[in-house]
Coordinates of C-alpha atoms in Angstrom, one line a residue:
X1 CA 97.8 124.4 59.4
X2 CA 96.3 121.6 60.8
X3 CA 98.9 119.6 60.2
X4 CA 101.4 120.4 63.4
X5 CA 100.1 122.5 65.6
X6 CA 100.9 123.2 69.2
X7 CA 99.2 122.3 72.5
X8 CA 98.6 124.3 75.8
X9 CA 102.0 122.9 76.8
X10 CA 103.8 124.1 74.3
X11 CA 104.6 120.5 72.9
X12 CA 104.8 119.6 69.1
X13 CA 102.0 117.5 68.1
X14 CA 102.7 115.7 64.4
X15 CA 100.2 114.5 61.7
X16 CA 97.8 113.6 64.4
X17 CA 94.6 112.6 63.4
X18 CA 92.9 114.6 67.2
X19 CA 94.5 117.6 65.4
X20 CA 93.0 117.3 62.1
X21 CA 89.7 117.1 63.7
X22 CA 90.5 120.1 65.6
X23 CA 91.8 122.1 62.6
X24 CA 88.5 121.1 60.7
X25 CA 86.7 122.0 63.5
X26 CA 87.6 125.4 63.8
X27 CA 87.5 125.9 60.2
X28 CA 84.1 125.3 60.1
X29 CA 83.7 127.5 63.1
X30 CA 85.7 130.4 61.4
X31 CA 83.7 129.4 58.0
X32 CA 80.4 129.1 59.8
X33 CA 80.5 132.6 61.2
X34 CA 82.0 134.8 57.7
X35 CA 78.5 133.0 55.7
X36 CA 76.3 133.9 58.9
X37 CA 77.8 137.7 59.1
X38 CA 77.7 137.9 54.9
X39 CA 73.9 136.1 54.9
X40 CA 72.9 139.2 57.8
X41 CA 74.2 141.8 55.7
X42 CA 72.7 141.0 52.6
X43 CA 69.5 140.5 54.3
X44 CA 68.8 143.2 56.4
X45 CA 71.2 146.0 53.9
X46 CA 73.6 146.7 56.5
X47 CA 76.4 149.4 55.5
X48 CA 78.8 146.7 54.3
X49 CA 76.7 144.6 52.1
X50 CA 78.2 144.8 48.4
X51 CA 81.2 146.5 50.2
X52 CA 84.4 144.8 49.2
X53 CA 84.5 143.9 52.9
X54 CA 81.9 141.4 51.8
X55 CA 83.6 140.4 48.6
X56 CA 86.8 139.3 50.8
X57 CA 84.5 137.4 53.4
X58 CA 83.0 135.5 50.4
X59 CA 87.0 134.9 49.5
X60 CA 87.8 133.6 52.6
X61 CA 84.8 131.2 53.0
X62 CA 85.7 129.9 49.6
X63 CA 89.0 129.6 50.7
X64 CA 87.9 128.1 54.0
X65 CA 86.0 125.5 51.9
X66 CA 89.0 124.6 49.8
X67 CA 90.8 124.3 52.7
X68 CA 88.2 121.9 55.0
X69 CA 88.4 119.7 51.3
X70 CA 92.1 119.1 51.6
X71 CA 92.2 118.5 55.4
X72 CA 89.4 116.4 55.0
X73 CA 90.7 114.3 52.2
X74 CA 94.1 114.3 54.3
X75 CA 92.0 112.5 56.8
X76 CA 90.9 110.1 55.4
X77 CA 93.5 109.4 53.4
X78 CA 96.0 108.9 56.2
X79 CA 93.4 106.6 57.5
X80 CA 94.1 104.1 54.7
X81 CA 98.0 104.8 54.7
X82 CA 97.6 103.4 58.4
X83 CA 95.4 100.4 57.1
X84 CA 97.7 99.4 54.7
X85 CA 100.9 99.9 57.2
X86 CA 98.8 97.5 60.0
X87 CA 98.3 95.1 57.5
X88 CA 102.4 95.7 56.2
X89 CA 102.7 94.6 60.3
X90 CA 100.8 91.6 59.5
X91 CA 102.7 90.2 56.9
X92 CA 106.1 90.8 58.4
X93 CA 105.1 89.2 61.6
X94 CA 104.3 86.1 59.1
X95 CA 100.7 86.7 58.7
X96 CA 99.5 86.2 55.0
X97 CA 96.0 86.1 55.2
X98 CA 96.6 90.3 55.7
X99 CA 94.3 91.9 52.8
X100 CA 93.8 95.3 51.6
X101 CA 90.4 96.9 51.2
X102 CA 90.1 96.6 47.5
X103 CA 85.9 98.6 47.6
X104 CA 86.9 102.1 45.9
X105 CA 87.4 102.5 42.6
X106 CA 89.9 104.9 43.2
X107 CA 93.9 104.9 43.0
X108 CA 93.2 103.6 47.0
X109 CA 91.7 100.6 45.4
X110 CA 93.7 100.0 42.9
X111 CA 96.9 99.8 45.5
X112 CA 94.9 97.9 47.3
X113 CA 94.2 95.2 44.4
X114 CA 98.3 95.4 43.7
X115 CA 99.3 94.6 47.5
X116 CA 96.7 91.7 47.3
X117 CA 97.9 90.3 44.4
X118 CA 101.9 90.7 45.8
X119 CA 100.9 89.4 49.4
X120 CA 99.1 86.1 46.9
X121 CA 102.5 85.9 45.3
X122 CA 104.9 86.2 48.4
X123 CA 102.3 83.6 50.3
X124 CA 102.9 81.0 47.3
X125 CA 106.2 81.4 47.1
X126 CA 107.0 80.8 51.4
X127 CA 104.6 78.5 50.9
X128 CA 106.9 76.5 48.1
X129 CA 109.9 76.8 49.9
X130 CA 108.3 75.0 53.0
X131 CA 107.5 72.2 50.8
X132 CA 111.1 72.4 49.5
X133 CA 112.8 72.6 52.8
X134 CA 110.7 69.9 54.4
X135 CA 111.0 67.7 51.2
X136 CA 113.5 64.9 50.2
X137 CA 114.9 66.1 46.9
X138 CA 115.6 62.6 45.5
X139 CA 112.4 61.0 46.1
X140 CA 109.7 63.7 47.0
X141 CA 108.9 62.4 50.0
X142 CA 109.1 63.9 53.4
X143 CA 113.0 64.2 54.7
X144 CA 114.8 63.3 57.8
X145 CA 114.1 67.3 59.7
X146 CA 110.2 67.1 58.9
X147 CA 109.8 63.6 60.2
X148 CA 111.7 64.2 63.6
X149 CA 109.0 67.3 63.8
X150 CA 106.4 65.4 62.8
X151 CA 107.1 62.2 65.3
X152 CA 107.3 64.8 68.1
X153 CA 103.7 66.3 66.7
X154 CA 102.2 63.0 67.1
X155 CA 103.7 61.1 69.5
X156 CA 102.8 64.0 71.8
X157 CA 98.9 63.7 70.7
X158 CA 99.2 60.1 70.6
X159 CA 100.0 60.2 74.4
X160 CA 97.8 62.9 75.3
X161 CA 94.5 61.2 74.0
X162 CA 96.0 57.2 74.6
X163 CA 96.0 56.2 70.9
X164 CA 98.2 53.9 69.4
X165 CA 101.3 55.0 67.0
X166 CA 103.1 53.0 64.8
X167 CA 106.3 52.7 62.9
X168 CA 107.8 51.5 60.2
X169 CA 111.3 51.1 59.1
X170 CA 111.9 50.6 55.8
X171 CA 115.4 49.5 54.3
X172 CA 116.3 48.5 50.5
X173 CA 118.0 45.0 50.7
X174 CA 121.7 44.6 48.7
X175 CA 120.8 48.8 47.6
X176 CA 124.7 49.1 47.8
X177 CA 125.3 45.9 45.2
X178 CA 122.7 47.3 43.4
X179 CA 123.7 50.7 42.9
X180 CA 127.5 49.5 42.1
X181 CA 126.3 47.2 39.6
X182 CA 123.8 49.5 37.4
X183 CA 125.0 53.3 38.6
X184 CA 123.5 55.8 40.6
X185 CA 121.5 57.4 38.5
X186 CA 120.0 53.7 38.5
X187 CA 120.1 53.4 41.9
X188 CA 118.3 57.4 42.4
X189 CA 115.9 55.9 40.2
X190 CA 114.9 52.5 42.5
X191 CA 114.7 55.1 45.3
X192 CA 112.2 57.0 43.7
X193 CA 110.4 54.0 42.6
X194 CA 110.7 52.4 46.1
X195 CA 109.0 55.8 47.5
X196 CA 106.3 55.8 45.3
X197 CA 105.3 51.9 46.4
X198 CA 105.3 53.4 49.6
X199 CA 103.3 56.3 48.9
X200 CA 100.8 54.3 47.1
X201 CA 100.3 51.7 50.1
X202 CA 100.3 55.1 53.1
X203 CA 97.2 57.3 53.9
X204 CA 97.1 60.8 54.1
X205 CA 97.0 61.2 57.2
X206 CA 100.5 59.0 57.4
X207 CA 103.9 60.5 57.1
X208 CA 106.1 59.0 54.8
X209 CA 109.9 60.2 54.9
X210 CA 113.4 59.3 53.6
X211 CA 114.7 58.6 57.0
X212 CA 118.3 58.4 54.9
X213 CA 120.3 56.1 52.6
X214 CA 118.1 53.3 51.3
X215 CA 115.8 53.8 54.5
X216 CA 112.4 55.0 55.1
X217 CA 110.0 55.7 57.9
X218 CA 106.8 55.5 57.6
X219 CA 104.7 56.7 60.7
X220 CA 101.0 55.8 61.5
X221 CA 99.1 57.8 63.4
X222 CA 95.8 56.0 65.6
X223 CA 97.2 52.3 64.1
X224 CA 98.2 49.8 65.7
X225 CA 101.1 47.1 65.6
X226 CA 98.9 44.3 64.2
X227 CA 97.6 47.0 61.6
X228 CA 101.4 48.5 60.9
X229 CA 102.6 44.7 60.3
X230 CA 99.8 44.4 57.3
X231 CA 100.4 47.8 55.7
X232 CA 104.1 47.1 56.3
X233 CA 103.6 43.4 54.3
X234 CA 101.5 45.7 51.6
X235 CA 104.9 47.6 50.8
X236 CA 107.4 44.3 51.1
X237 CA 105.2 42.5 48.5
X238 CA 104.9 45.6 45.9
X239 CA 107.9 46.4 45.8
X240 CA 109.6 42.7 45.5
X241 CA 107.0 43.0 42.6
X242 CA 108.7 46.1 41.2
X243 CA 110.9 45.7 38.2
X244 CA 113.3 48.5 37.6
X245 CA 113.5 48.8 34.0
X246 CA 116.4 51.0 34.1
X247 CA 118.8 48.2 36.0
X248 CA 121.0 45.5 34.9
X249 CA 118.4 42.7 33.5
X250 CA 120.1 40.1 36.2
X251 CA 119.4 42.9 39.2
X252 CA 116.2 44.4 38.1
X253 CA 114.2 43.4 41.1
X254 CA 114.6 44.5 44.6
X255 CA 113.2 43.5 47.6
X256 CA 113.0 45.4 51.4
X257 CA 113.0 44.6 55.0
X258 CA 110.7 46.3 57.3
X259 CA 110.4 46.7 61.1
X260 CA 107.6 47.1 63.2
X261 CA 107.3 49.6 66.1
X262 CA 104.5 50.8 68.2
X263 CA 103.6 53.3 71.0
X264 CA 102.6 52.8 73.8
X265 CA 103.1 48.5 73.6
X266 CA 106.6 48.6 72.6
X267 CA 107.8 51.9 74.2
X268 CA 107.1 55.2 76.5
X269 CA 108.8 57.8 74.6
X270 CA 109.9 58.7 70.7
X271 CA 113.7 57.3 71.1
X272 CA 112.4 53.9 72.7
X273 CA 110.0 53.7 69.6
X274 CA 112.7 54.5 67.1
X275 CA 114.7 51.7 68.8
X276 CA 111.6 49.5 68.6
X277 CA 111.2 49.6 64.8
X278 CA 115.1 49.7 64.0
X279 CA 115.1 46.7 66.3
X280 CA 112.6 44.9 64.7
X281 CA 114.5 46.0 61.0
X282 CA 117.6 44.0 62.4
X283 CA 115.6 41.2 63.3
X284 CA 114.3 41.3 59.5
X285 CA 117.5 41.4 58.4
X286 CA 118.9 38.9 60.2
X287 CA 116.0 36.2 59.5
X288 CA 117.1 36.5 55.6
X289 CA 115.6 39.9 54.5
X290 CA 112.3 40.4 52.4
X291 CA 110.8 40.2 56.0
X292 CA 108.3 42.0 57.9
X293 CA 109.3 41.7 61.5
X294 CA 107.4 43.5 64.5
X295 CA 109.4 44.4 67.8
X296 CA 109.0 41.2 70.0
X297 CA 109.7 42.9 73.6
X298 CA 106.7 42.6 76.5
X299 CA 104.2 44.6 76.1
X300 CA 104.9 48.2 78.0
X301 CA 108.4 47.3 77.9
X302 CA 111.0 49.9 77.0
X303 CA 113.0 48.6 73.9
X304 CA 116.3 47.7 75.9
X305 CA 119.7 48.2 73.5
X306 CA 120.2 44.8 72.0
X307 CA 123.0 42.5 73.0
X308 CA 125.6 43.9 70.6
X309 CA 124.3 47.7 71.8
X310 CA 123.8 48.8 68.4
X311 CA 121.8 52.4 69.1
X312 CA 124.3 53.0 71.3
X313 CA 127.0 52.1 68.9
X314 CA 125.2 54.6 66.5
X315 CA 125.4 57.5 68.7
X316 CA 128.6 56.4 70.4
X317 CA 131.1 59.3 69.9
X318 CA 134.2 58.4 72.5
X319 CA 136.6 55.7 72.1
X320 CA 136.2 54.2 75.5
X321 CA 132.2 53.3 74.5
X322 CA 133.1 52.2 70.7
X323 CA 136.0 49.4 72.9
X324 CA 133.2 48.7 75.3
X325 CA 130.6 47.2 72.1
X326 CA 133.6 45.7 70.6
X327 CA 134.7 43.9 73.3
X328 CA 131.3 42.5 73.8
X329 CA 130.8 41.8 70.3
X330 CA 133.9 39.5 71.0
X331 CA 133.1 38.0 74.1
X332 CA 129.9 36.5 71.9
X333 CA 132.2 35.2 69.3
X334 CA 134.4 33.3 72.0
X335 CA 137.7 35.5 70.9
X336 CA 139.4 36.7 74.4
X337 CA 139.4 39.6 76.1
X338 CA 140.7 42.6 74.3
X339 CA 141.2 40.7 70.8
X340 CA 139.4 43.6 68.8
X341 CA 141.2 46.1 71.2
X342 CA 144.9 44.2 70.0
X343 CA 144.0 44.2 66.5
X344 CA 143.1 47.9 66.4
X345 CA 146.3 49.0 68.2
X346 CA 148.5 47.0 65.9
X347 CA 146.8 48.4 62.9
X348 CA 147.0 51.8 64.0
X349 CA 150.9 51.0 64.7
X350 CA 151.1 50.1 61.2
X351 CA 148.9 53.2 59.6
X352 CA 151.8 54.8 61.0
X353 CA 154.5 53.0 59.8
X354 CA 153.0 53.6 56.6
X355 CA 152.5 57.1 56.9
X356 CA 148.7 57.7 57.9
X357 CA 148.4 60.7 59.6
X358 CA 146.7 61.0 63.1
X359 CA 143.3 61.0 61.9
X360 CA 143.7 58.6 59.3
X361 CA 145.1 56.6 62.4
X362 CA 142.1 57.3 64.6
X363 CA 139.5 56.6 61.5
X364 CA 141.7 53.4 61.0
X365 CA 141.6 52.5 64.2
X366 CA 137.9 52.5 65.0
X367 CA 137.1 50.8 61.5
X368 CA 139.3 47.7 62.8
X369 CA 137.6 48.0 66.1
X370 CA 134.0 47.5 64.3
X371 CA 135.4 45.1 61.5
X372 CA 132.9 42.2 62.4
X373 CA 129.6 44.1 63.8
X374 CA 128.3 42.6 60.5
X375 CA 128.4 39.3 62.0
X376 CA 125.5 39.8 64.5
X377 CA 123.8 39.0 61.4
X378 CA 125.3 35.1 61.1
X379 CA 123.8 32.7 63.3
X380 CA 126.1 31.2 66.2
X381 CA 125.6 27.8 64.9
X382 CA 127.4 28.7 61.5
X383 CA 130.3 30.7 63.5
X384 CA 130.9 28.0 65.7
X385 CA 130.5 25.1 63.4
X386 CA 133.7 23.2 63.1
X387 CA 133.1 21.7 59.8
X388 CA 133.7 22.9 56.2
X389 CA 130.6 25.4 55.8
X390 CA 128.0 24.6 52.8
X391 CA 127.4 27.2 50.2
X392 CA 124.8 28.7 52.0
X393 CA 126.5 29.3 55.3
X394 CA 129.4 30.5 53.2
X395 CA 127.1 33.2 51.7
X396 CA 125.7 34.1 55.1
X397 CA 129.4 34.8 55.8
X398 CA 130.6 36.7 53.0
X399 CA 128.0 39.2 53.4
X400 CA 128.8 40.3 56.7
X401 CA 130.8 42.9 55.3
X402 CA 127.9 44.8 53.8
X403 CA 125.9 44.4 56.6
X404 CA 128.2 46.1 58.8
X405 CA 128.9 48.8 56.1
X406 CA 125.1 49.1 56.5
X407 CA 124.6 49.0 60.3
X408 CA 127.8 51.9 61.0
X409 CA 126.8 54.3 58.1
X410 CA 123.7 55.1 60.3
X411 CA 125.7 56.9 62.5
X412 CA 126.5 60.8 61.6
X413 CA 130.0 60.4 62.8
X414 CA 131.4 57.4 61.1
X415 CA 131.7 57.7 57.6
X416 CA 135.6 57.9 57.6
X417 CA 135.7 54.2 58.8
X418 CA 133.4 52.7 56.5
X419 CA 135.7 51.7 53.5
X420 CA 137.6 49.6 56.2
X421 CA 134.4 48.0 57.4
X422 CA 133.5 47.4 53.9
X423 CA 136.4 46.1 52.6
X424 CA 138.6 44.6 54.6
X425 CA 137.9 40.9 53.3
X426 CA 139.3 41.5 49.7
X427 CA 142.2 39.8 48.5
X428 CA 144.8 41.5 46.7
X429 CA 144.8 39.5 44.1
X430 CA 140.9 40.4 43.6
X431 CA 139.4 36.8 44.5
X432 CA 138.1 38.4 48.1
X433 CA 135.1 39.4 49.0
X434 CA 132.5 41.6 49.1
X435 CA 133.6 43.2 45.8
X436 CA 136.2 41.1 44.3
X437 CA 138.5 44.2 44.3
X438 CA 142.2 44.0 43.6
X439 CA 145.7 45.4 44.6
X440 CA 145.2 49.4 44.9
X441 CA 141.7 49.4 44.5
X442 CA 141.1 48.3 48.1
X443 CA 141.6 50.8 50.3
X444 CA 144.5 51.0 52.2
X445 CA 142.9 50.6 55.8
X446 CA 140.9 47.5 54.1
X447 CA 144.5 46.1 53.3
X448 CA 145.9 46.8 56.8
X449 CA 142.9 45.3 58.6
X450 CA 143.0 42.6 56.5
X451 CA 146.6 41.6 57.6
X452 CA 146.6 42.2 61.3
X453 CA 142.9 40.4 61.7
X454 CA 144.0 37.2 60.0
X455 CA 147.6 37.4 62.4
X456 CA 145.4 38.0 65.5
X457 CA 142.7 35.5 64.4
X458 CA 145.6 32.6 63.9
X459 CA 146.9 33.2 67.7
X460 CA 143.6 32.0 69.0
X461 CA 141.5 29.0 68.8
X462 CA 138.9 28.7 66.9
X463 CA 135.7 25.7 66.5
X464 CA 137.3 24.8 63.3
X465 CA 141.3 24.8 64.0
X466 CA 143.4 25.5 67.1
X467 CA 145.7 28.3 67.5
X468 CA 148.8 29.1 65.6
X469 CA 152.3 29.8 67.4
X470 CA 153.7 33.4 66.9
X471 CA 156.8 32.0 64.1
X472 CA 154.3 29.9 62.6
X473 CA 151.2 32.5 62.0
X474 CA 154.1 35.5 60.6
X475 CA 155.1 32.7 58.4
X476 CA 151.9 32.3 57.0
X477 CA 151.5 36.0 56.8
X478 CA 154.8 36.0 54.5
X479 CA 152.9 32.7 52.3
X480 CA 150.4 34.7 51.4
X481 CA 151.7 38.5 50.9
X482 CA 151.2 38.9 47.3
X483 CA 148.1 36.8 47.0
X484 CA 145.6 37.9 49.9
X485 CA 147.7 40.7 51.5
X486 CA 149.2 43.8 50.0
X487 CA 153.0 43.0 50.0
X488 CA 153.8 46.6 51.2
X489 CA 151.3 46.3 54.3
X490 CA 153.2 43.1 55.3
X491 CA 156.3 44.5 55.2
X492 CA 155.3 47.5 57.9
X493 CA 153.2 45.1 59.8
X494 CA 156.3 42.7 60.1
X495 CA 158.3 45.6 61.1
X496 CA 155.3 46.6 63.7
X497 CA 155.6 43.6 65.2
X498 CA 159.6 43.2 65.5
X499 CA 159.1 46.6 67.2
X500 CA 156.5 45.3 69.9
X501 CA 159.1 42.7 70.4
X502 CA 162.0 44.5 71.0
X503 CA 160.2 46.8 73.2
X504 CA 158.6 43.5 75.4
X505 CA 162.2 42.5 75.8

């Protein structure tokens, strides 16, 4: 009865708690006056008292009493119900410190104690996957999402309050040769190794992340350049100190490169400071690796894209850009105008002769366009030099290659190309280089790039040899098919180029 009762309106009113109170309170109305009446009789002997009038008004109150139990017990516990349903609200609105009153000793408490202990369960577990999602599964350190987050966390504090904030880019030196010559479980295993050096070196209040690859950012909240460089010289020296006992005996030691970044000397915003430390990682690199190096542009100075326009090459995703680094990459290296372009075009020609389809076409065609970015890494005076090159210089050389490899696979929308980039100094009769692959093993891009630079290359001068005539470089191409070029390739390119004749006349 009290449970739905209607108003003066005529309106359905549902498990209210107003109309509880009012159903109690009219019971103990009704309740109030059947004692009262009963207590009169019996007290002054009226005509009814004994009378089974009486005996039924006793009923009733007893009944009335039941019934005031139930409502009241209702009351209350609907009370709870909506406790526990507010603090159900809590938790699905992502709100785990919600906890039930656990005080009775009743079956109330005892729910209570059980929704505690599954809200305790449900917070560990969200609280595991967090960790899992923001975490790098190969060497437990923070991964590339949580470090974008966090940099935008404390760059935006680091500006707010004037504080310095550094960073450091880490990179594994020759990881590729290293992972090709022991494996990669090997190679998983320096990582985790490498990651550990680091997290031995960082504070707590650092942020330490597999940026990707072989690379790591480390980023230093309230520190300063001067401070990142010796922290940064801290990790170089462990980890060239760090023997992998699970690689090759005769590559058990690696070494890294580091850059140097800093807010707000380098840079005014996050990308300019990413560009600042990967700057300053090139710089390493390019001074022999095993380097610390800190970004050397004025101080407030916006990192500018270096000469050969590298972050823009990394995010580049149009042709017409990729041309535009490649044709300044050439104009450094003295080639002419459009060289890169020319070599591309023919070796796309070719891809098609030998049955690439468009996208293999496009992939090849970019890779031949990006052959040489490696060679930002070889100083002029060794590109230019006109005399046989020492051993050293050769070396310098030979590994452009890999540094290239390493530069494009930075960018998310590369990866087709980077076989080509890799390889496309092999030999096919395995004495090339970086790899010393043979024949089929060298991709067939590699092998097409391969033929087409070394025609191109010929028709131009060069410090150490003056250009070739058309007749005379093909010849040269026919010399060597067999030895340094796939036989098959110089067949189409030949073809290619009797085509590009025909068509010119």
């Amino acid at each position: 009865m009290g449970l739905l009762l209607v108003n003066s309106r005529g309106n359905l009113m549902h498990n209210s708690d107003t109309n509880l109170r009012r159903a109690i309170g009219a019971m103990v109305a009704v309740s109030a006056l059947f004692v009262l009446d009963y207590v009169v009789s019996i007290r002054y002997g009226g005509p009814r008292a004994g009378s089974a009038v009486h005996i039924a008004i006793a009923a009733l109150s007893m009944i009335t009493a039941g019934i005031l139990s139930t409502l009241v017990f209702a009351l209350r516990t609907r009370r709870r119900l909506r406790a526990l349903s507010d603090k159900l609200r809590m938790i699905a609105a992502g709100d785990y410190t919600a906890r039930a009153d656990i005080s009775t000793i009743d079956e109330f408490g005892e729910l209570g104690r059980a929704f505690n202990s599954m809200v305790g369960s449900l917070s560990r577990a969200r609280d595991l996957l967090i960790e899992k999602a923001n975490t790098d599964s190969v060497t437990g350190l923070a991964n590339h999402r949580y470090f974008q987050e966090r940099l935008a966390v404390e760059f935006s504090r680091a500006a707010r309050y004037g504080s310095p904030l550094s960073l450091l880019m880490v990179d594994i030196d020759h990881f590729k040769l290293f992972n090709d010559m022991n494996g990669h479980p090997a190679g998983d295993h320096a990582l985790r190794e490498i990651a550990t050096v680091i997290a031995e070196q960082v504070r707590d209040v650092d942020v330490a992340a597999r940026y990707g690859g072989e690379e790591f950012a480390i980023l230093l909240p309230e520190t300063c350049a001067a401070q990142a460089e010796i922290l940064g010289e801290r990790i170089r020296e462990a980890a060239s100190n760090r023997v992998f006992e699970q690689a090759n005996p005769q590559c058990a030691r690696l070494t890294v490169s580091v850059g140097v970044g800093e807010y707000p000397s380098h840079c005014s915003d996050r990308a300019s400071l990413l560009r600042a430390a990967d700057g300053a990682l090139y710089t390493a690199k390019m001074k022999g690796r095993n380097v610390v190096a800190t970004f050397d542009g004025e101080s407030g100075e916006d990192p500018k894209p270096d000469p050969h326009k590298l972050y823009v090459l990394l995010h580049a995703t149009d042709l017409t850009t990729i041309e535009a680094i490649a044709a300044a990459i050439d104009a450094k290296h003295g080639y002419p105008s459009r060289h890169s372009a020319a070599i591309a075009q023919l070796a796309a020609e070719v891809g098609e002769r030998m049955g690439l389809s468009q996208e293999e076409r496009t992939s090849l065609y970019v890779a031949a366009l990006l052959r040489d970015v490696g060679q930002i890494a070889i100083p002029d005076s060794v590109l230019e030099k006109s005399d046989a090159l020492s051993a050293e210089e050769m070396g310098l050389v030979e590994e452009h290659p890999t540094l290239g490899h390493a530069i494009v696979q930075k960018s998310p929308y590369m990866a087709a190309m980077l076989p080509a980039i890799l390889h496309h100094h092999e030999r096919f009769d395995g004495t090339g280089y970086p790899e010393g692959l043979a024949g089929d093993q060298i991709p067939l891009a590699a092998r097409i790039i391969a033929v087409v630079d070394a025609y191109q290359s010929m028709a131009v001068d060069r410090p150490y040899r003056g250009k070739l005539d058309a007749c005379t470089a093909q010849a040269e191409i026919r010399r060597l098919s067999g030895t340094q070029f796939d036989p098959a390739v110089v067949t189409a390119f030949l073809a290619a180029l009797s085509d590009e004749v025909k068509k010119a006349a």
